[in-house]
Short mmCIF file of C-alpha atoms in Angstrom, two decimals:
data_model
loop_
_atom_site.label_atom_id
_atom_site.label_comp_id
_atom_site.label_asym_id
_atom_site.label_seq_id
_atom_site.Cartn_x
_atom_site.Cartn_y
_atom_site.Cartn_z
CA MET A 1 0.17 -0.27 0.02
CA ASN A 2 2.79 2.33 1.50
CA ARG A 3 4.23 1.98 -1.96
CA PHE A 4 1.59 3.10 -4.01
CA VAL A 5 1.28 6.93 -2.33
CA PRO A 6 4.22 8.81 -4.08
CA LEU A 7 2.25 7.77 -7.32
CA LEU A 8 -1.16 8.58 -5.95
CA ILE A 9 1.02 11.91 -5.31
CA VAL A 10 2.00 12.38 -8.92
CA VAL A 11 -0.97 11.57 -10.27
CA PHE A 12 -2.70 14.23 -7.92
CA LEU A 13 -0.14 17.11 -8.70
CA VAL A 14 -0.98 16.36 -12.14
CA VAL A 15 -4.30 16.25 -12.36
CA LEU A 16 -4.36 19.07 -10.70
CA PHE A 17 -1.62 21.40 -13.29
CA ALA A 18 -3.79 20.20 -15.70
CA ALA A 19 -6.64 21.65 -14.53
CA MET A 20 -4.64 24.50 -12.99
CA MET A 21 -3.64 25.18 -16.96
CA GLY A 22 -6.34 23.37 -18.67
CA GLY A 23 -9.23 25.61 -20.27
CA ASP A 24 -9.13 29.31 -21.24
CA ARG A 25 -7.76 29.88 -17.30
CA ASN A 26 -6.04 33.13 -17.53
CA PRO A 27 -3.12 33.55 -14.48
CA GLN A 28 -2.51 37.01 -14.61
CA GLU A 29 -5.83 37.24 -15.40
CA LEU A 30 -8.20 38.89 -11.45
CA LYS A 31 -11.26 38.55 -10.64
CA SER A 32 -13.23 41.47 -10.28
CA VAL A 33 -14.44 42.39 -7.00
CA LEU A 34 -16.85 44.43 -7.98
CA ILE A 35 -19.08 41.62 -9.30
CA GLY A 36 -22.49 41.82 -7.50
CA LYS A 37 -22.21 45.22 -6.86
CA GLU A 38 -23.62 49.02 -8.24
CA ALA A 39 -21.99 50.11 -10.74
CA PRO A 40 -20.07 53.42 -9.23
CA ALA A 41 -20.42 56.85 -9.70
CA PHE A 42 -19.87 58.73 -12.39
CA ASP A 43 -20.53 61.57 -15.46
CA LEU A 44 -18.17 61.99 -18.37
CA GLU A 45 -18.12 64.20 -20.86
CA SER A 46 -19.33 62.28 -24.34
CA VAL A 47 -16.72 61.60 -26.78
CA ILE A 48 -18.69 62.62 -29.84
CA GLU A 49 -19.54 66.01 -30.23
CA GLY A 50 -22.64 67.36 -29.44
CA GLN A 51 -24.20 63.98 -27.88
CA GLU A 52 -24.46 63.23 -24.61
CA GLY A 53 -22.02 62.81 -21.69
CA LEU A 54 -22.81 59.15 -20.74
CA SER A 55 -23.10 59.10 -16.08
CA ASN A 56 -23.76 55.62 -14.33
CA THR A 57 -27.23 56.87 -14.07
CA ALA A 58 -27.91 56.33 -17.23
CA LEU A 59 -26.48 52.62 -17.11
CA ALA A 60 -29.60 50.99 -15.23
CA THR A 61 -32.01 51.14 -18.74
CA GLY A 62 -33.86 47.70 -17.08
CA ASP A 63 -31.96 45.84 -19.23
CA PRO A 64 -29.04 44.17 -19.76
CA ILE A 65 -26.24 46.87 -21.65
CA ILE A 66 -22.88 46.46 -22.00
CA VAL A 67 -20.27 48.94 -20.62
CA ASN A 68 -16.50 48.43 -22.60
CA PHE A 69 -13.41 50.01 -21.97
CA PHE A 70 -11.37 51.23 -24.88
CA ALA A 71 -9.00 53.46 -26.00
CA SER A 72 -7.94 54.31 -29.43
CA TRP A 73 -4.10 53.89 -28.63
CA CYS A 74 -4.54 49.84 -27.20
CA VAL A 75 -5.00 47.33 -29.92
CA PRO A 76 -6.62 45.07 -28.08
CA CYS A 77 -9.28 46.61 -28.91
CA ARG A 78 -9.59 46.90 -32.59
CA ALA A 79 -9.30 43.36 -32.49
CA GLU A 80 -11.91 42.87 -30.84
CA HIS A 81 -14.32 46.39 -32.01
CA GLU A 82 -15.59 44.23 -35.16
CA ASN A 83 -17.19 41.61 -32.31
CA LEU A 84 -18.32 45.08 -30.51
CA MET A 85 -20.26 45.98 -33.73
CA LYS A 86 -22.35 42.38 -34.37
CA LEU A 87 -23.11 43.10 -30.81
CA ALA A 88 -24.64 46.77 -31.55
CA GLU A 89 -26.43 46.43 -34.99
CA THR A 90 -27.23 41.20 -34.66
CA TYR A 91 -27.85 41.35 -31.30
CA LYS A 92 -29.24 44.97 -30.38
CA VAL A 93 -27.92 44.56 -26.89
CA PRO A 94 -26.53 48.67 -26.05
CA VAL A 95 -23.27 48.90 -25.94
CA TYR A 96 -21.89 51.76 -23.84
CA GLY A 97 -18.38 52.76 -24.39
CA ILE A 98 -16.01 54.47 -21.96
CA ALA A 99 -12.92 55.62 -23.30
CA TYR A 100 -9.82 55.65 -21.25
CA LYS A 101 -7.77 57.39 -20.55
CA ASP A 102 -8.03 59.20 -24.62
CA LYS A 103 -7.44 62.22 -26.76
CA VAL A 104 -11.05 62.89 -27.54
CA THR A 105 -9.86 63.67 -30.80
CA ALA A 106 -8.08 60.30 -31.33
CA SER A 107 -11.91 58.35 -29.37
CA ARG A 108 -13.14 60.20 -32.39
CA ALA A 109 -11.16 59.28 -34.99
CA PHE A 110 -10.65 55.56 -33.44
CA LEU A 111 -15.03 54.97 -33.55
CA GLU A 112 -14.73 57.43 -37.44
CA GLU A 113 -13.05 55.34 -38.83
CA LEU A 114 -14.12 51.30 -37.24
CA GLY A 115 -17.57 52.55 -36.92
CA ASN A 116 -19.22 53.65 -33.45
CA PRO A 117 -21.42 50.54 -31.69
CA TYR A 118 -22.54 52.25 -28.73
CA VAL A 119 -25.33 54.12 -28.01
CA GLN A 120 -23.60 56.46 -25.81
CA THR A 121 -19.62 57.16 -24.41
CA GLY A 122 -18.03 58.80 -22.19
CA ALA A 123 -14.08 60.67 -22.19
CA ASP A 124 -12.50 58.56 -19.00
CA LEU A 125 -9.16 60.85 -19.37
CA SER A 126 -7.67 60.71 -15.88
CA GLY A 127 -8.20 57.16 -16.18
CA ILE A 128 -10.44 57.46 -12.20
CA VAL A 129 -12.80 55.55 -13.78
CA GLY A 130 -10.86 52.58 -15.16
CA ILE A 131 -9.63 52.76 -11.63
CA ASP A 132 -13.10 52.78 -10.04
CA PHE A 133 -14.64 49.95 -12.25
CA GLY A 134 -11.58 48.21 -11.33
CA VAL A 135 -9.67 47.90 -14.82
CA THR A 136 -6.78 46.58 -14.37
CA GLY A 137 -6.26 47.26 -18.70
CA VAL A 138 -8.36 47.92 -22.19
CA PRO A 139 -9.88 46.90 -23.61
CA GLU A 140 -12.47 45.46 -20.47
CA THR A 141 -16.11 44.56 -20.80
CA PHE A 142 -18.63 44.44 -18.16
CA VAL A 143 -22.36 42.94 -17.86
CA ILE A 144 -24.58 45.47 -16.27
CA ASP A 145 -28.32 44.09 -15.29
CA GLY A 146 -31.24 46.05 -15.57
CA ASP A 147 -30.73 47.89 -11.39
CA GLY A 148 -27.09 49.44 -12.65
CA VAL A 149 -25.96 46.47 -11.03
CA ILE A 150 -21.71 44.76 -12.38
CA ARG A 151 -23.08 41.11 -13.47
CA TYR A 152 -20.23 40.08 -15.03
CA ARG A 153 -16.75 41.14 -16.49
CA HIS A 154 -14.74 40.06 -18.78
CA TRP A 155 -11.18 40.51 -19.00
CA GLY A 156 -9.49 41.89 -22.34
CA PRO A 157 -10.55 41.27 -26.51
CA VAL A 158 -13.80 40.24 -27.25
CA ILE A 159 -12.66 38.54 -29.37
CA GLY A 160 -13.75 35.07 -31.80
CA THR A 161 -17.17 33.72 -29.93
CA ALA A 162 -16.49 34.99 -27.14
CA VAL A 163 -19.97 37.74 -28.18
CA GLU A 164 -22.07 34.33 -28.48
CA ASP A 165 -19.56 31.94 -25.93
CA LYS A 166 -19.72 34.63 -23.10
CA ILE A 167 -21.15 37.78 -23.85
CA LEU A 168 -24.40 36.80 -24.51
CA PRO A 169 -25.41 34.28 -22.22
CA GLU A 170 -24.09 36.09 -18.75
CA LEU A 171 -26.75 38.55 -20.56
CA GLU A 172 -28.82 36.57 -20.61
CA LYS A 173 -28.69 34.91 -16.79
CA ALA A 174 -28.26 39.32 -16.19
CA ARG A 175 -32.15 39.25 -17.10
CA MET B 1 43.58 51.82 -15.37
CA ILE B 2 42.43 53.73 -12.19
CA ARG B 3 40.61 55.59 -14.82
CA SER B 4 39.15 53.72 -16.86
CA LEU B 5 37.27 51.68 -14.25
CA ILE B 6 36.28 54.33 -11.66
CA SER B 7 34.77 56.44 -16.13
CA PHE B 8 33.02 53.02 -15.84
CA VAL B 9 31.48 52.56 -12.33
CA LEU B 10 30.47 56.53 -13.27
CA LEU B 11 28.93 54.69 -15.99
CA VAL B 12 27.16 52.45 -14.33
CA PHE B 13 25.38 55.41 -12.37
CA VAL B 14 24.26 57.56 -14.88
CA VAL B 15 22.75 54.09 -16.63
CA ALA B 16 21.34 53.20 -13.86
CA ALA B 17 19.91 56.87 -12.29
CA PRO B 18 16.77 56.39 -14.80
CA ALA B 19 15.84 53.35 -12.59
CA LEU B 20 16.60 54.64 -9.52
CA SER B 21 13.89 57.82 -9.94
CA VAL B 22 11.47 55.07 -10.90
CA ALA B 23 7.87 56.55 -7.94
CA VAL B 24 10.44 60.12 -7.05
CA ASP B 25 9.52 61.45 -10.56
CA GLU B 26 5.67 62.51 -9.25
CA GLU B 27 5.43 66.18 -7.20
CA LYS B 28 5.24 64.84 -3.37
CA LEU B 29 3.28 66.24 -0.76
CA PRO B 30 4.73 69.05 0.35
CA ASP B 31 4.74 67.15 4.07
CA PRO B 32 7.78 65.42 4.64
CA ALA B 33 6.31 62.67 7.23
CA ARG B 34 2.62 62.45 4.52
CA GLU B 35 5.22 61.71 2.01
CA GLN B 36 6.48 58.99 4.52
CA LEU B 37 3.40 57.53 4.96
CA ALA B 38 2.44 57.40 0.86
CA ARG B 39 6.10 55.86 0.00
CA ASP B 40 5.98 53.33 2.28
CA LEU B 41 2.07 52.69 1.20
CA MET B 42 3.28 52.81 -1.86
CA LYS B 43 5.89 49.72 -1.45
CA GLU B 44 2.58 46.93 0.12
CA VAL B 45 0.43 47.73 -3.82
CA ARG B 46 0.54 45.46 -5.87
CA CYS B 47 0.99 47.27 -9.83
CA LEU B 48 -1.81 44.75 -11.44
CA VAL B 49 -0.65 45.13 -14.82
CA CYS B 50 3.39 43.66 -14.20
CA GLN B 51 1.63 42.13 -10.92
CA ASN B 52 5.27 41.24 -9.03
CA GLN B 53 6.68 44.35 -8.08
CA SER B 54 5.29 47.47 -6.32
CA ILE B 55 3.80 50.06 -7.54
CA GLU B 56 6.56 51.92 -6.14
CA ASP B 57 8.85 49.96 -8.13
CA SER B 58 6.71 49.83 -11.41
CA ASN B 59 6.36 51.96 -14.66
CA ALA B 60 3.18 50.74 -15.90
CA ASP B 61 0.65 53.63 -16.50
CA LEU B 62 -1.90 52.06 -13.97
CA ALA B 63 0.92 52.24 -11.39
CA LYS B 64 1.82 56.28 -11.64
CA ASP B 65 -1.92 56.47 -11.63
CA LEU B 66 -2.66 54.40 -8.57
CA ARG B 67 0.68 57.12 -7.33
CA VAL B 68 -1.06 60.17 -7.50
CA ILE B 69 -3.96 58.46 -6.22
CA ILE B 70 -2.71 57.72 -2.76
CA ARG B 71 0.01 60.29 -2.25
CA GLU B 72 -3.30 62.50 -3.58
CA GLN B 73 -5.84 60.33 -0.25
CA ILE B 74 -2.41 60.79 1.65
CA GLY B 75 -2.35 64.41 1.76
CA ALA B 76 -5.68 65.28 2.36
CA GLY B 77 -5.07 63.30 5.41
CA LYS B 78 -6.18 59.88 5.26
CA SER B 79 -4.76 56.85 7.25
CA PRO B 80 -2.60 54.46 5.45
CA ASP B 81 -5.65 51.91 6.23
CA GLU B 82 -8.75 53.62 4.20
CA VAL B 83 -6.47 53.90 1.64
CA LYS B 84 -5.82 50.05 1.31
CA ALA B 85 -9.96 49.70 1.69
CA PHE B 86 -10.25 52.00 -1.44
CA LEU B 87 -8.04 49.34 -3.42
CA VAL B 88 -8.84 46.39 -2.10
CA ALA B 89 -12.43 47.40 -2.88
CA ARG B 90 -12.35 47.92 -6.30
CA TYR B 91 -9.07 45.53 -7.24
CA GLY B 92 -9.68 42.76 -4.44
CA ASP B 93 -6.95 41.46 -1.94
CA TRP B 94 -4.71 40.43 -4.76
CA VAL B 95 -3.60 44.56 -4.72
CA LEU B 96 -1.77 44.12 -1.51
CA LEU B 97 1.33 42.74 -1.81
CA LYS B 98 0.45 41.08 1.89
CA PRO B 99 -3.31 39.65 1.79
CA PRO B 100 -4.69 40.42 5.76
CA LEU B 101 -5.46 37.29 7.42
CA ARG B 102 -8.92 36.41 7.35
CA ALA B 103 -11.33 34.09 6.95
CA GLY B 104 -10.98 33.96 2.56
CA THR B 105 -7.07 33.27 3.42
CA ILE B 106 -6.89 31.59 6.92
CA PHE B 107 -5.52 28.72 4.08
CA LEU B 108 -2.82 30.41 2.60
CA TRP B 109 -1.09 32.07 5.27
CA GLY B 110 -2.05 28.78 7.32
CA SER B 111 -0.94 26.11 4.80
CA PRO B 112 2.95 26.46 5.55
CA ALA B 113 2.15 25.32 9.26
CA LEU B 114 0.34 22.89 7.54
CA PHE B 115 2.77 20.74 5.67
CA LEU B 116 5.31 21.10 7.92
CA ILE B 117 2.26 19.34 10.67
CA ILE B 118 2.10 16.34 7.12
CA VAL B 119 5.57 16.70 7.27
CA ALA B 120 6.01 15.65 11.24
CA VAL B 121 3.12 13.10 10.41
CA MET B 122 4.98 11.26 8.19
CA LEU B 123 8.52 11.24 9.75
CA ILE B 124 6.74 10.34 13.04
CA MET B 125 5.06 7.41 11.10
CA ARG B 126 8.33 6.57 9.15
CA SER B 127 10.40 5.96 12.45
CA ARG B 128 7.36 3.83 14.95
CA GLN B 129 7.37 1.89 11.03
CA GLY B 130 11.37 1.06 11.14
CA SER B 131 11.42 0.77 14.90
CA ALA B 132 8.69 -1.69 14.70
CA GLN B 133 10.42 -3.68 12.27
CA LYS B 134 13.21 -4.27 13.96
CA GLY B 135 13.89 -8.12 15.55
CA VAL B 136 12.02 -9.65 13.38
CA SER B 137 12.77 -11.55 10.47
CA ASP B 138 11.64 -12.50 6.88
CA LEU B 139 14.02 -15.86 7.29
CA THR B 140 13.19 -19.14 7.23
CA ALA B 141 14.12 -21.70 10.15
CA GLU B 142 16.30 -22.97 6.77
CA GLU B 143 17.95 -19.74 5.51
CA GLN B 144 19.02 -18.89 9.26
CA GLU B 145 20.76 -22.18 9.42
CA ARG B 146 22.52 -21.24 6.59
CA LEU B 147 23.70 -17.52 7.41
CA LYS B 148 24.91 -18.65 10.29
CA ALA B 149 26.61 -21.15 9.07
CA LEU B 150 28.09 -18.17 6.25
CA LEU B 151 28.53 -16.29 9.53
CA GLU B 152 30.65 -19.01 11.53
CA LYS B 153 33.03 -20.11 8.22
CA ASP B 154 33.28 -15.65 7.50
CA GLU B 155 35.36 -16.09 11.66
CA THR B 156 37.15 -18.80 11.03
CA LYS B 157 38.72 -17.33 8.44
#
């Protein structure tokens, strides 16, 4: 019996490591502590001239919505943009954009070039709203329910089939 | 020779100087005691971009922003614990390089002691097993005879 103990330990460790490394787990990703909490208070100017700005009170719409942090200088944001357009146009999900530490003119040019998926935008020039949301780097995408409570945080770009695999099911759960 | 050595050392310092200047680049607090509090706190806060550095010695943008916030809040008279609570509310315990002792982190803090206990128990069990085996012979009577004969033969040499 005793001679199997080392073998059992090795098998246990192999299973443990495989479980920890498997799937799409990213060890750098931090769990958001804001899940289940109301979205932090903010009030920002729009990046689009003449459009109304964005504040936290506008997020509690009675239906689940998406808040996406982006920046024109952020390369992965470019990569996920197509998916945000799809969310807004194909799936008719209201997407709100917060430009994180970006020049307003640069964000505007970014949206003119790639299309604007956002219902409303806010310019977080200092990055303080990002910090209040616990953002560690753009892009990050939040699912917020009808009461304005954060239900899910997608860390990193929403690329590939992440819309169908992650975002849409989370929106459904938040309903 | 000495001259080139001196210039080499000087060169090293010149090249390394930017590394020493991190966290000093921003405006310091006017009150040196408060500044010290802020600096000590920065050493305890993890940079969330580079993750294994404190924000005190990180060049990341977010680290810079957090340093500004820490100076702002400490300068406004908040205690380091209040500032820590502000950061933990946004980023979780992970933002602190030294995680606090609470129900969720008991295993983390207790695991070294736990492993020591496991090793101690294993060692004790092993030594007991060892002493229990002493004096027990697995040899049959026939083998005992042969062994005895061999030993005696050896002695007579």
